[in-house]
Coordinates of N, CA, C and O in Angstrom, one line a residue:
A228 N 105.2 111.0 -188.5 CA 105.4 112.4 -188.9 C 105.2 113.3 -187.7 O 105.9 114.2 -187.6
M229 N 104.2 113.0 -186.9 CA 104.0 113.8 -185.7 C 105.1 113.8 -184.7 O 105.5 114.8 -184.1
E230 N 105.8 112.6 -184.6 CA 106.9 112.5 -183.7 C 108.0 113.4 -184.2 O 108.8 114.0 -183.4
W231 N 108.2 113.5 -185.5 CA 109.2 114.3 -186.1 C 109.0 115.8 -185.7 O 109.9 116.5 -185.4
V232 N 107.7 116.2 -185.8 CA 107.4 117.6 -185.5 C 107.7 117.9 -184.0 O 108.2 118.9 -183.6
I233 N 107.3 117.0 -183.1 CA 107.6 117.1 -181.7 C 109.1 117.2 -181.4 O 109.6 118.0 -180.7
L234 N 109.9 116.3 -182.1 CA 111.3 116.3 -181.9 C 111.9 117.6 -182.4 O 112.8 118.2 -181.7
M235 N 111.5 118.1 -183.5 CA 112.0 119.3 -184.1 C 111.7 120.5 -183.2 O 112.5 121.4 -183.0
T236 N 110.5 120.6 -182.6 CA 110.1 121.6 -181.7 C 111.0 121.6 -180.4 O 111.4 122.6 -179.9
F237 N 111.2 120.4 -179.9 CA 112.0 120.2 -178.7 C 113.5 120.7 -179.0 O 114.0 121.4 -178.2
M238 N 114.0 120.3 -180.1 CA 115.4 120.7 -180.5 C 115.5 122.2 -180.7 O 116.5 122.9 -180.3
K239 N 114.5 122.8 -181.3 CA 114.4 124.2 -181.5 C 114.4 125.0 -180.2 O 115.2 126.0 -180.0
N240 N 113.6 124.5 -179.2 CA 113.6 125.1 -177.9 C 114.9 125.0 -177.2 O 115.4 126.0 -176.6
I241 N 115.6 123.9 -177.3 CA 116.9 123.8 -176.7 C 117.9 124.7 -177.3 O 118.7 125.4 -176.7
L242 N 117.9 124.8 -178.7 CA 118.8 125.7 -179.4 C 118.6 127.1 -179.0 O 119.5 127.9 -178.6
L243 N 117.3 127.6 -179.0 CA 117.0 129.0 -178.7 C 117.3 129.3 -177.2 O 117.5 130.5 -176.9
F244 N 117.3 128.3 -176.4 CA 117.6 128.5 -175.0 C 119.1 128.9 -174.8 O 119.5 129.4 -173.8
H245 N 119.9 128.6 -175.8 CA 121.3 128.9 -175.8 C 121.7 130.3 -176.4 O 122.8 130.6 -176.5
V246 N 120.6 131.0 -176.8 CA 120.9 132.3 -177.5 C 120.1 133.4 -176.8 O 119.0 133.3 -176.4
V247 N 120.8 134.6 -176.7 CA 120.2 135.8 -176.2 C 120.3 136.9 -177.3 O 121.2 136.7 -178.2
A248 N 119.5 137.8 -177.3 CA 119.5 138.9 -178.3 C 120.7 139.8 -178.1 O 121.1 140.1 -176.9
G249 N 121.2 140.4 -179.1 CA 122.3 141.4 -179.0 C 123.6 140.7 -178.9 O 123.8 139.5 -179.0
K250 N 124.6 141.6 -178.7 CA 126.0 141.1 -178.5 C 126.4 141.4 -177.1 O 126.6 142.5 -176.6
V251 N 126.5 140.3 -176.3 CA 126.8 140.4 -174.9 C 128.2 139.9 -174.7 O 128.5 138.6 -174.7
R252 N 129.2 140.7 -174.4 CA 130.6 140.3 -174.2 C 130.7 139.8 -172.7 O 129.8 140.1 -171.9
A253 N 131.7 139.0 -172.5 CA 131.9 138.5 -171.1 C 132.0 139.6 -170.1 O 131.5 139.4 -169.0
E254 N 132.7 140.7 -170.4 CA 132.8 141.8 -169.4 C 131.4 142.3 -169.0 O 131.3 142.8 -167.8
T255 N 130.4 142.2 -169.8 CA 129.1 142.6 -169.5 C 128.4 141.4 -168.8 O 127.7 141.6 -167.8
A256 N 128.5 140.2 -169.3 CA 127.9 139.0 -168.7 C 128.2 138.9 -167.2 O 127.3 138.5 -166.5
V257 N 129.4 139.1 -166.8 CA 129.8 138.9 -165.4 C 129.0 139.9 -164.5 O 129.0 139.6 -163.3
T258 N 128.4 140.9 -165.0 CA 127.7 141.9 -164.2 C 126.2 141.5 -164.1 O 125.5 142.2 -163.4
L259 N 125.8 140.5 -164.8 CA 124.4 140.1 -164.8 C 124.1 138.9 -163.9 O 125.0 138.1 -163.6
D260 N 122.9 138.8 -163.5 CA 122.4 137.6 -162.7 C 121.7 136.6 -163.6 O 121.7 135.4 -163.2
S261 N 121.1 137.1 -164.7 CA 120.4 136.2 -165.6 C 120.3 136.9 -166.9 O 120.6 138.1 -167.1
A262 N 119.9 136.1 -167.9 CA 119.6 136.7 -169.3 C 118.4 136.0 -169.9 O 118.3 134.8 -169.8
K263 N 117.6 136.8 -170.5 CA 116.4 136.2 -171.2 C 116.9 135.6 -172.6 O 117.6 136.3 -173.3
T264 N 116.4 134.4 -172.9 CA 116.8 133.7 -174.1 C 115.8 133.9 -175.2 O 114.7 134.4 -174.9
L265 N 116.2 133.6 -176.4 CA 115.3 133.7 -177.5 C 114.2 132.6 -177.4 O 113.2 132.7 -178.1
Q266 N 114.4 131.6 -176.6 CA 113.4 130.6 -176.3 C 112.2 131.2 -175.5 O 111.2 130.7 -175.5
G267 N 112.5 132.3 -174.7 CA 111.5 132.9 -174.0 C 111.7 132.9 -172.5 O 111.1 133.7 -171.7
T268 N 112.5 132.0 -172.0 CA 112.8 131.9 -170.5 C 114.2 132.4 -170.3 O 114.9 132.7 -171.2
S269 N 114.6 132.5 -169.1 CA 115.9 133.0 -168.7 C 116.8 131.9 -168.2 O 116.4 130.9 -167.7
F270 N 118.1 132.1 -168.3 CA 119.1 131.2 -167.6 C 119.9 132.1 -166.6 O 119.9 133.3 -166.7
S271 N 120.4 131.4 -165.6 CA 121.2 132.1 -164.6 C 122.6 132.4 -165.1 O 123.2 131.6 -165.8
I272 N 123.2 133.4 -164.6 CA 124.6 133.8 -164.8 C 125.2 134.0 -163.5 O 124.7 134.8 -162.7
K273 N 126.4 133.4 -163.3 CA 127.1 133.6 -162.0 C 128.6 133.5 -162.2 O 129.1 132.7 -163.0
L274 N 129.3 134.3 -161.5 CA 130.8 134.3 -161.5 C 131.2 133.4 -160.3 O 130.9 133.7 -159.2
D275 N 131.8 132.3 -160.6 CA 132.3 131.4 -159.6 C 133.8 131.4 -159.6 O 134.5 130.7 -160.4
G276 N 134.3 132.3 -158.7 CA 135.8 132.5 -158.7 C 136.1 133.3 -160.0 O 135.6 134.4 -160.2
D277 N 136.9 132.7 -160.9 CA 137.2 133.4 -162.1 C 136.5 132.7 -163.3 O 136.8 132.9 -164.5
V278 N 135.5 131.8 -163.0 CA 134.8 131.1 -164.0 C 133.4 131.6 -164.2 O 132.6 131.6 -163.2
L279 N 133.0 132.0 -165.4 CA 131.6 132.4 -165.6 C 130.8 131.2 -165.8 O 131.1 130.3 -166.6
K280 N 129.7 131.1 -165.1 CA 128.8 129.9 -165.2 C 127.4 130.4 -165.7 O 126.9 131.4 -165.4
V281 N 126.9 129.6 -166.6 CA 125.6 129.8 -167.2 C 124.7 128.6 -166.9 O 125.0 127.5 -167.4
N282 N 123.7 128.7 -166.1 CA 122.9 127.6 -165.6 C 123.8 126.4 -165.1 O 123.5 125.3 -165.4
G283 N 124.9 126.7 -164.5 CA 125.8 125.7 -164.0 C 126.9 125.3 -165.0 O 127.9 124.7 -164.6
A284 N 126.7 125.6 -166.3 CA 127.8 125.2 -167.2 C 128.9 126.3 -167.2 O 128.6 127.5 -167.1
S285 N 130.1 125.8 -167.3 CA 131.2 126.7 -167.3 C 131.5 127.3 -168.7 O 131.5 126.5 -169.7
V286 N 131.8 128.6 -168.8 CA 132.2 129.2 -170.1 C 133.7 128.8 -170.2 O 134.5 129.2 -169.4
V287 N 134.0 128.1 -171.2 CA 135.4 127.7 -171.4 C 136.2 128.6 -172.4 O 137.4 128.7 -172.3
T288 N 135.4 129.2 -173.3 CA 136.0 130.2 -174.2 C 135.0 131.3 -174.4 O 133.8 131.0 -174.7
A289 N 135.4 132.6 -174.1 CA 134.5 133.7 -174.2 C 134.8 134.6 -175.4 O 135.9 134.6 -175.9
D290 N 133.8 135.3 -175.8 CA 133.9 136.4 -176.7 C 134.5 136.0 -178.1 O 135.3 136.6 -178.7
V291 N 133.9 134.9 -178.6 CA 134.3 134.4 -180.0 C 133.4 135.2 -181.0 O 132.2 135.1 -180.9
E292 N 134.1 136.0 -181.8 CA 133.4 136.8 -182.8 C 132.8 135.9 -183.9 O 133.5 135.0 -184.4
A293 N 131.5 136.0 -184.2 CA 130.9 135.3 -185.3 C 130.2 136.3 -186.2 O 130.0 137.5 -185.8
S294 N 129.8 135.9 -187.4 CA 129.2 136.8 -188.3 C 127.8 137.4 -187.8 O 127.4 138.5 -188.2
N295 N 127.2 136.6 -186.9 CA 125.9 137.1 -186.4 C 125.9 137.4 -184.9 O 124.8 137.4 -184.3
G296 N 127.0 137.6 -184.3 CA 127.1 137.9 -182.9 C 128.3 137.4 -182.2 O 129.4 137.2 -182.8
I297 N 128.2 137.2 -180.9 CA 129.3 136.8 -180.1 C 129.0 135.4 -179.5 O 127.8 135.3 -179.0
I298 N 129.9 134.5 -179.5 CA 129.7 133.2 -178.9 C 130.5 133.0 -177.7 O 131.7 133.4 -177.6
H299 N 129.9 132.4 -176.7 CA 130.6 132.0 -175.5 C 130.5 130.5 -175.4 O 129.4 129.9 -175.3
I300 N 131.6 129.7 -175.5 CA 131.5 128.3 -175.6 C 131.4 127.7 -174.1 O 132.2 128.1 -173.3
I301 N 130.4 126.9 -173.9 CA 130.2 126.3 -172.6 C 130.6 124.8 -172.6 O 130.6 124.2 -173.7
D302 N 130.7 124.2 -171.4 CA 131.2 122.8 -171.4 C 130.1 121.8 -171.3 O 130.3 120.6 -171.2
S303 N 128.8 122.2 -171.4 CA 127.7 121.3 -171.4 C 126.5 121.9 -172.0 O 126.4 123.1 -172.2
V304 N 125.5 121.1 -172.3 CA 124.2 121.5 -172.9 C 123.4 122.0 -171.7 O 123.3 121.3 -170.7
I305 N 122.8 123.2 -171.8 CA 121.9 123.7 -170.8 C 120.5 123.5 -171.3 O 120.2 123.6 -172.5
L306 N 119.6 123.2 -170.4 CA 118.2 122.9 -170.8 C 117.2 123.8 -170.1 O 117.4 124.1 -168.9
P307 N 116.2 124.2 -170.8 CA 115.2 125.1 -170.1 C 114.4 124.2 -169.1 O 114.3 123.0 -169.3
K308 N 113.8 124.9 -168.1 CA 113.0 124.2 -167.2 C 111.7 123.7 -167.9 O 111.2 124.5 -168.7
S309 N 111.3 122.5 -167.7 CA 110.1 122.0 -168.4 C 108.8 122.3 -167.6 O 108.8 122.6 -166.5

């Protein structure tokens, strides 16, 4: 049972590390160096040529409208520093 609690906490932290408060469109994101996540730490944001990078992951589809905000699809899982 304790292992399950630890796993769920770990997964929650990873998920919340992928989320920021508010609606941040790509046109705004490209002007930022970093963003604070709902997990509590920040990830880096960098424009590499014409590719927006979030902690090294490439944004492959930007500005996807969702019922609860805007999604930017990245090409890999990003992890908070441990």
